Coordinates of N, CA and C in Angstrom, one line a residue:
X939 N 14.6 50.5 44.7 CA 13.6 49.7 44.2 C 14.0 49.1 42.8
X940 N 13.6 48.0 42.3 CA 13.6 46.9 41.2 C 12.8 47.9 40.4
X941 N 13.5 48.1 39.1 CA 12.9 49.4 37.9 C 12.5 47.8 36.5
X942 N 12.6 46.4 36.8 CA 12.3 45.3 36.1 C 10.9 45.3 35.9
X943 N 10.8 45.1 34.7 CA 9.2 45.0 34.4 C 8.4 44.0 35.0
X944 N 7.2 44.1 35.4 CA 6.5 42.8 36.0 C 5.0 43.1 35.9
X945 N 4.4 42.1 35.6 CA 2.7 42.0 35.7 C 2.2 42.2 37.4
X946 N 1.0 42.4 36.6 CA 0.1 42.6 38.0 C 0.3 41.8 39.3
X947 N 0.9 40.0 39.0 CA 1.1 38.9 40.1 C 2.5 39.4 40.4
X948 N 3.3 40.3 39.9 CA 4.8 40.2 40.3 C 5.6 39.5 39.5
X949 N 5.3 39.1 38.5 CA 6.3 38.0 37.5 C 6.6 38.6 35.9
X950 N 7.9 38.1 36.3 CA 8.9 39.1 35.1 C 8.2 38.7 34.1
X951 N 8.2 39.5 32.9 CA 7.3 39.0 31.9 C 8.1 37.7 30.9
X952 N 7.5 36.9 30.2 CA 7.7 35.6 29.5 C 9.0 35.7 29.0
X953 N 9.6 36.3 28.2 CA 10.9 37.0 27.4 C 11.9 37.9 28.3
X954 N 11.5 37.4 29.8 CA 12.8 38.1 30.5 C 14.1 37.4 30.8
X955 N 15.1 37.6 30.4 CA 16.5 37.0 31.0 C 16.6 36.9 32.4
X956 N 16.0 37.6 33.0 CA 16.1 37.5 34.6 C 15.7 35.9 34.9
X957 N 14.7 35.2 34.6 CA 14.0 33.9 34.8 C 13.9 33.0 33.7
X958 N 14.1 32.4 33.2 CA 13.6 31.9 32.4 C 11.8 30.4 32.1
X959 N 11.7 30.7 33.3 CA 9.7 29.7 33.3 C 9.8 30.9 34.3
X960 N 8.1 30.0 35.0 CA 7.4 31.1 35.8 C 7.2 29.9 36.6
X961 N 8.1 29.8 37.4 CA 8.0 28.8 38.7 C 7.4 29.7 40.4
X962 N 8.2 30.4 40.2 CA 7.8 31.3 41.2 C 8.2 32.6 41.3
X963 N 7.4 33.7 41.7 CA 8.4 34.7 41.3 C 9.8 35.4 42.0
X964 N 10.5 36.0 41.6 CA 11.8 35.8 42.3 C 12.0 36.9 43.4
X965 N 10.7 37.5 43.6 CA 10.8 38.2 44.9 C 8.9 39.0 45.1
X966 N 8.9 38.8 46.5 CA 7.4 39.6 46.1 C 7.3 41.1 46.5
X967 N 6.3 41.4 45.6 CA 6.5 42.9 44.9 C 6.5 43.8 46.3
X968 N 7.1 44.9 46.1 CA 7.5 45.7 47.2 C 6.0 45.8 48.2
X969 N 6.1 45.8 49.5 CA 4.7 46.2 50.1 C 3.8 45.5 50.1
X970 N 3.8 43.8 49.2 CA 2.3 43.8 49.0 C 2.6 42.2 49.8
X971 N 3.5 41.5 50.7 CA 3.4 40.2 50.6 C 4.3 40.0 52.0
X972 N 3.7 39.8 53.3 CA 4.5 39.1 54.3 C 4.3 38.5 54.8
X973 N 5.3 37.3 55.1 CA 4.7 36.4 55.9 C 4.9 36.3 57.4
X974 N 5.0 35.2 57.4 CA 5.0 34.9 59.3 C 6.3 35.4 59.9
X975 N 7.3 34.8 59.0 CA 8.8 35.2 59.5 C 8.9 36.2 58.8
X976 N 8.4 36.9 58.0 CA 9.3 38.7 58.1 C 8.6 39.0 56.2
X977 N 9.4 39.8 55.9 CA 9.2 41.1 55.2 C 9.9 39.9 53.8
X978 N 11.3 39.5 54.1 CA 12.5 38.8 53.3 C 12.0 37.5 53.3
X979 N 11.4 36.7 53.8 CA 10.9 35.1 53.6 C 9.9 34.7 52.6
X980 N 9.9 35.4 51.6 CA 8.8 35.0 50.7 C 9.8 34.8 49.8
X981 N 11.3 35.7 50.1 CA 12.2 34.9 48.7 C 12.5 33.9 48.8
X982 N 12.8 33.7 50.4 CA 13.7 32.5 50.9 C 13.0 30.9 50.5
X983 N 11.3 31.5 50.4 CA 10.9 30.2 50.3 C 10.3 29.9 48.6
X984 N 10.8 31.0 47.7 CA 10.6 30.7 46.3 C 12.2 30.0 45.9
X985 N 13.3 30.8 46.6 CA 14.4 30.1 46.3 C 14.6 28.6 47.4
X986 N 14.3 28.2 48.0 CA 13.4 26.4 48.4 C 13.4 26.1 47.9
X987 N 11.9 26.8 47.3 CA 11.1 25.4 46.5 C 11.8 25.5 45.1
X988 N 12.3 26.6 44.5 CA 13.0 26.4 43.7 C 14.7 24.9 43.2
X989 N 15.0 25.1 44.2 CA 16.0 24.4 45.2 C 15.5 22.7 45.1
X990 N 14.3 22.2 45.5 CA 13.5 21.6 45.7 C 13.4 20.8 44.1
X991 N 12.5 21.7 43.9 CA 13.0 21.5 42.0 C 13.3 20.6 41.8
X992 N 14.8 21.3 41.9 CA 15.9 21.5 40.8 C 16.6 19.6 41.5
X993 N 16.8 20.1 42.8 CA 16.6 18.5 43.8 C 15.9 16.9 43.0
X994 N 14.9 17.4 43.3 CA 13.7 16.3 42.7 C 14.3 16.0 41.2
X995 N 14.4 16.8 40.1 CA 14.5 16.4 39.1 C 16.2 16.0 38.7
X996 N 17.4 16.1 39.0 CA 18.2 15.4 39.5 C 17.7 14.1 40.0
X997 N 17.1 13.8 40.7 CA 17.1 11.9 41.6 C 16.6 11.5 40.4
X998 N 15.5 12.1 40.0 CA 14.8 11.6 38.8 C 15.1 11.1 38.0
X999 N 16.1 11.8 36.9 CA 17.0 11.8 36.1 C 18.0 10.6 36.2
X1000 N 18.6 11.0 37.6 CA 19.6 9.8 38.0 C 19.3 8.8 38.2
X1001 N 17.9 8.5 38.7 CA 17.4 7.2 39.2 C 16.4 6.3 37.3
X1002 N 16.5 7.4 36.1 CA 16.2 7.0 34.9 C 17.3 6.0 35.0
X1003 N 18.8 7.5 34.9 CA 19.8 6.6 33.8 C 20.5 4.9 34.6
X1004 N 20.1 4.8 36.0 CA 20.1 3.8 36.7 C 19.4 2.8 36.3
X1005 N 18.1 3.0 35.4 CA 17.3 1.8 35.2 C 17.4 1.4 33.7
X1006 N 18.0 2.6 32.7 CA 18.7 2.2 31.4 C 19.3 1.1 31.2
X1007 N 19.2 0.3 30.4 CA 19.7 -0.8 29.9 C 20.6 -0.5 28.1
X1008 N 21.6 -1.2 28.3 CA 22.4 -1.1 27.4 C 22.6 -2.7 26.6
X1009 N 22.5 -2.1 25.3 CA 22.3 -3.0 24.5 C 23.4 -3.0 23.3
X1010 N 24.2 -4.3 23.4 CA 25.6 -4.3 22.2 C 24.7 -5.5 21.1
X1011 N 24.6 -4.6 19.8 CA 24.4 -5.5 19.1 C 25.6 -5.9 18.2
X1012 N 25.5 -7.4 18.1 CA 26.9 -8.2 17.5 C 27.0 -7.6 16.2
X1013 N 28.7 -8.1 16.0 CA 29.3 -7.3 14.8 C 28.9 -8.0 13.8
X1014 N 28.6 -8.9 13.7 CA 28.4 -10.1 12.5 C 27.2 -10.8 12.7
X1015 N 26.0 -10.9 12.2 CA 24.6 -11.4 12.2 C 25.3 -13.1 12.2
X1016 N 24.7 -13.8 13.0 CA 24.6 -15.5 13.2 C 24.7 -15.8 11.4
X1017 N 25.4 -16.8 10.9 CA 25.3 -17.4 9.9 C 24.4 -18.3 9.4
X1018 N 23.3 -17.9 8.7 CA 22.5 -19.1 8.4 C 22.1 -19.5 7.1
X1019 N 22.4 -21.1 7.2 CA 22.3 -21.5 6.1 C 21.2 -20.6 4.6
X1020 N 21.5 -20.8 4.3 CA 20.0 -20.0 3.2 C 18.9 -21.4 2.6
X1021 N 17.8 -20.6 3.0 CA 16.8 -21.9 3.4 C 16.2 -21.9 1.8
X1022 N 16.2 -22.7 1.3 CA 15.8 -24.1 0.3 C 14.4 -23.6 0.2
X1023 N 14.0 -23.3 -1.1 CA 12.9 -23.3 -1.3 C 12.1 -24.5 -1.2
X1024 N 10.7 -24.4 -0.7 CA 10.0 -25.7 -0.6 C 9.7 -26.5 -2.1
X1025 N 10.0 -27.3 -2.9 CA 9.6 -27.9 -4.1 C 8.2 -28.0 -4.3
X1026 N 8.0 -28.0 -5.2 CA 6.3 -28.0 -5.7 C 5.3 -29.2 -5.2
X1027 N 6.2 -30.1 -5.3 CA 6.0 -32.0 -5.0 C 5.2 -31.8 -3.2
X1028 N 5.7 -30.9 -2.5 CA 5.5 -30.8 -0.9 C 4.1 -30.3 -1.1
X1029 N 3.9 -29.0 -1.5 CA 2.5 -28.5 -1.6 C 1.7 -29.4 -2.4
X1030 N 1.5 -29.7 -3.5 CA 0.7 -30.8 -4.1 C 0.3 -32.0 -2.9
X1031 N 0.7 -32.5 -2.2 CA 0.8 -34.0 -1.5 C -0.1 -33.1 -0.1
X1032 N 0.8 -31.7 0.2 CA -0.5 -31.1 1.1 C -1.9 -30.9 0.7
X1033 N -2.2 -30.6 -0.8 CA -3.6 -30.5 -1.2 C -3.6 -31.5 -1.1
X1034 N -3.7 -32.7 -1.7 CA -4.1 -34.0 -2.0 C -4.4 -34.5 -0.7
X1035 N -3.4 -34.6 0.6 CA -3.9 -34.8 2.0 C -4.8 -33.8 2.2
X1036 N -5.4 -32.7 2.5 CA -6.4 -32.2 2.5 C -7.7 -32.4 1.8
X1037 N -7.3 -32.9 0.9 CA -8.5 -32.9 0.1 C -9.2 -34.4 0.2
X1038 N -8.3 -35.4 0.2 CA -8.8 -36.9 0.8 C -9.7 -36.7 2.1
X1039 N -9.2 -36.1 3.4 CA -9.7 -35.8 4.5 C -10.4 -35.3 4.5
X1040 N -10.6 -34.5 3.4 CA -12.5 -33.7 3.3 C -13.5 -34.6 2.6
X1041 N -12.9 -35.4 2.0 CA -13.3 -36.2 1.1 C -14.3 -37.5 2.2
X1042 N -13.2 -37.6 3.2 CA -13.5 -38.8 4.1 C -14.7 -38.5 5.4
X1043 N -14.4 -37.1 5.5 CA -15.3 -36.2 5.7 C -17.0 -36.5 5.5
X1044 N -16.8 -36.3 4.3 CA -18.2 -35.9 3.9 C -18.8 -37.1 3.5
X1045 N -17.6 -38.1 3.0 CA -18.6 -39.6 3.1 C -19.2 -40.4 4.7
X1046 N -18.2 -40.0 5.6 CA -18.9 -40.1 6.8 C -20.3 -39.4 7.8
X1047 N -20.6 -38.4 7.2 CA -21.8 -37.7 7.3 C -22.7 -37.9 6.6
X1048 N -22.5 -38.5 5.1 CA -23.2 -39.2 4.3 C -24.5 -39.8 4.7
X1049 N -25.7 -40.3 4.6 CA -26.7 -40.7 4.9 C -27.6 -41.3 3.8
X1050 N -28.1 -42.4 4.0 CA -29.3 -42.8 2.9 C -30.8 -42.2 3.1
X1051 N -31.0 -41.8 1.6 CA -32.2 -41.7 1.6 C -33.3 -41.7 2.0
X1052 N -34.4 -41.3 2.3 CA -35.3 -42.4 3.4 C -36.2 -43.4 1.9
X1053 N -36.8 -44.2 2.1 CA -37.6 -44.4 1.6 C -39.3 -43.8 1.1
X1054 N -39.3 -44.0 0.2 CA -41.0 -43.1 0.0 C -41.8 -44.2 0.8
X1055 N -42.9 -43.4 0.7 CA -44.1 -44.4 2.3 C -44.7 -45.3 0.9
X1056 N -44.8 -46.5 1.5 CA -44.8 -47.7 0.7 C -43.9 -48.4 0.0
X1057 N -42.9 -47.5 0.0 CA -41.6 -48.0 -0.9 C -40.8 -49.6 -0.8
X1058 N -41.2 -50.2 1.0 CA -40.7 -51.3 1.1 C -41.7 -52.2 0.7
X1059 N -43.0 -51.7 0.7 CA -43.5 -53.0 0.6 C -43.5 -53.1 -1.1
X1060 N -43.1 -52.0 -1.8 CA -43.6 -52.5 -3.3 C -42.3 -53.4 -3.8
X1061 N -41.0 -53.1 -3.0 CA -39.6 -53.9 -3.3 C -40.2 -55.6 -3.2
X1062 N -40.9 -55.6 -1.8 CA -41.3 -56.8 -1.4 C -42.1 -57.9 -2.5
X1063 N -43.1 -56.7 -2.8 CA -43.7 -57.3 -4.1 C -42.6 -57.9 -5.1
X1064 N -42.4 -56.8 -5.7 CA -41.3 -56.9 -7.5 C -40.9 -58.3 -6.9
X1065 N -40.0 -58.6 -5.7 CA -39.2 -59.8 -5.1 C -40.6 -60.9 -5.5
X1066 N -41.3 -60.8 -4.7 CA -42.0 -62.3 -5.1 C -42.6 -62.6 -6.3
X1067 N -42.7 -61.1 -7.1 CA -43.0 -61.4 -8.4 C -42.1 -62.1 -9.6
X1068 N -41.3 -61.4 -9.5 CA -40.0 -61.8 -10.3 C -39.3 -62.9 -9.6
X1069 N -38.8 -63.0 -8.7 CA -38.5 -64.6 -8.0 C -37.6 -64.1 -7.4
X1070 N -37.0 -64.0 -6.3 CA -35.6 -63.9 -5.2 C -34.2 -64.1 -5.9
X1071 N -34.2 -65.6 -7.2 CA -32.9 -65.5 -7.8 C -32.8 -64.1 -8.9
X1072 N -33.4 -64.1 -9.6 CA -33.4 -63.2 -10.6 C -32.8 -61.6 -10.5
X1073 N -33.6 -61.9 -9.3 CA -33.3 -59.9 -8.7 C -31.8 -60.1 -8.1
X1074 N -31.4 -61.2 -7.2 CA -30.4 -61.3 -6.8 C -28.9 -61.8 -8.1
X1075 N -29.6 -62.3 -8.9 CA -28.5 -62.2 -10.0 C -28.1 -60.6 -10.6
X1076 N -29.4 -60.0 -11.1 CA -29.2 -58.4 -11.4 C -28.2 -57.4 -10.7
X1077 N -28.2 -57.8 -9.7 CA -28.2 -56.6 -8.3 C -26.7 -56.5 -8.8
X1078 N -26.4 -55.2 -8.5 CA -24.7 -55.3 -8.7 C -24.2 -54.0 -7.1
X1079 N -23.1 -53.8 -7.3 CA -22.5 -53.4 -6.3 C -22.3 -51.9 -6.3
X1080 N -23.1 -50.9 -5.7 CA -22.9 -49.5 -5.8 C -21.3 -49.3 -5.4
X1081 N -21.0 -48.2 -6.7 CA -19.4 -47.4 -6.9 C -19.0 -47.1 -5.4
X1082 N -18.3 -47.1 -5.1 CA -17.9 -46.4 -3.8 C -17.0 -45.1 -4.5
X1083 N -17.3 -44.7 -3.3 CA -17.6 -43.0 -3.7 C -15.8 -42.7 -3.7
X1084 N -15.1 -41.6 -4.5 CA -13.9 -41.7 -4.8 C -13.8 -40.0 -5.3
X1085 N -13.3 -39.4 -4.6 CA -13.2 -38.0 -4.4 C -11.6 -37.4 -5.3

C-alpha cells in the first residue's frame, strides 16, 4: 500500500512533490473506486485526461505563436523637416476672419424696431407740417454698422 499522505477525496495534499495542481488524483484510494473495466482503470483514465491536457494546451499554444505577428521597427526614425512655427500675422488674420463673420452674422439677423401704435401716422403729420423738402434736406444717412 501507498504510506503518501492524502485527504479524505484521495488527493495528495497542496505541497506534495508527487503532483504538482489537483487535476486528478493519481490513483484512487485503495478499495473505494471501480469502474466498469476493472479495479486499475480509474488511473488509466486520470492519466488520459491528464494526457488530454497536456494535448489541448500544446495546439493552443502553438496555434497562439502561429497567429503572433512580428514587428521590426526601423533603425533610423523617417527624417523630417522641423516644422516652422506658425507666425503671429496667421493667428491674428484667423481672429479678424472670425470675427468679421460673426460680425456679418449678427447684422443679418438684425431687425428694425417696430413702430409704436400711432407712430406712422404722427411722421405723416410732422411731414405735412414742416413741408416734404425740409425734412428731406435734414434726413442724413444711418452709420452702417462696422464691427
Amino acid at each position: 500500500m501507498d504510506d503518501s499522505p492524502q485527504d479524505e477525496q484521495g488527493w495528495p495534499p497542496p505541497n506534495s512533490t508527487t503532483r504538482p495542481w489537483r487535476s486528478a488524483p493519481p490513483s484512487p484510494p485503495p478499495g473505494t473506486r471501480h469502474t466498469a473495466l476493472g479495479p486499475g482503470s480509474a488511473s488509466l483514465l486520470s492519466l488520459q485526461t491528464e494526457l488530454l491536457l497536456d494535448l489541448v494546451a500544446k495546439a493552443q499554444s502553438h496555434r497562439l505563436e502561429e497567429q503572433r505577428a512580428t514587428f521590426h521597427a526601423p533603425q533610423s526614425p523617417p527624417s523630417l523637416p522641423p516644422a516652422l512655427p506658425r507666425p503671429l500675422e496667421d493667428k491674428e488674420q484667423l481672429y479678424s476672419t472670425i470675427l468679421s463673420h460673426q460680425c456679418q452674422r449678427m447684422e443679418a439677423q438684425r431687425s428694425e424696431p417696430p413702430l409704436p401704435p400711432g407712430g406712422q401716422e404722427l411722421l405723416e403729420l410732422l411731414l405735412r407740417i414742416q413741408g416734404g423738402g425740409r425734412m428731406e434736406e435734414q434726413r442724413s444717412q444711418p452709420p452702417t454698422h462696422i464691427c
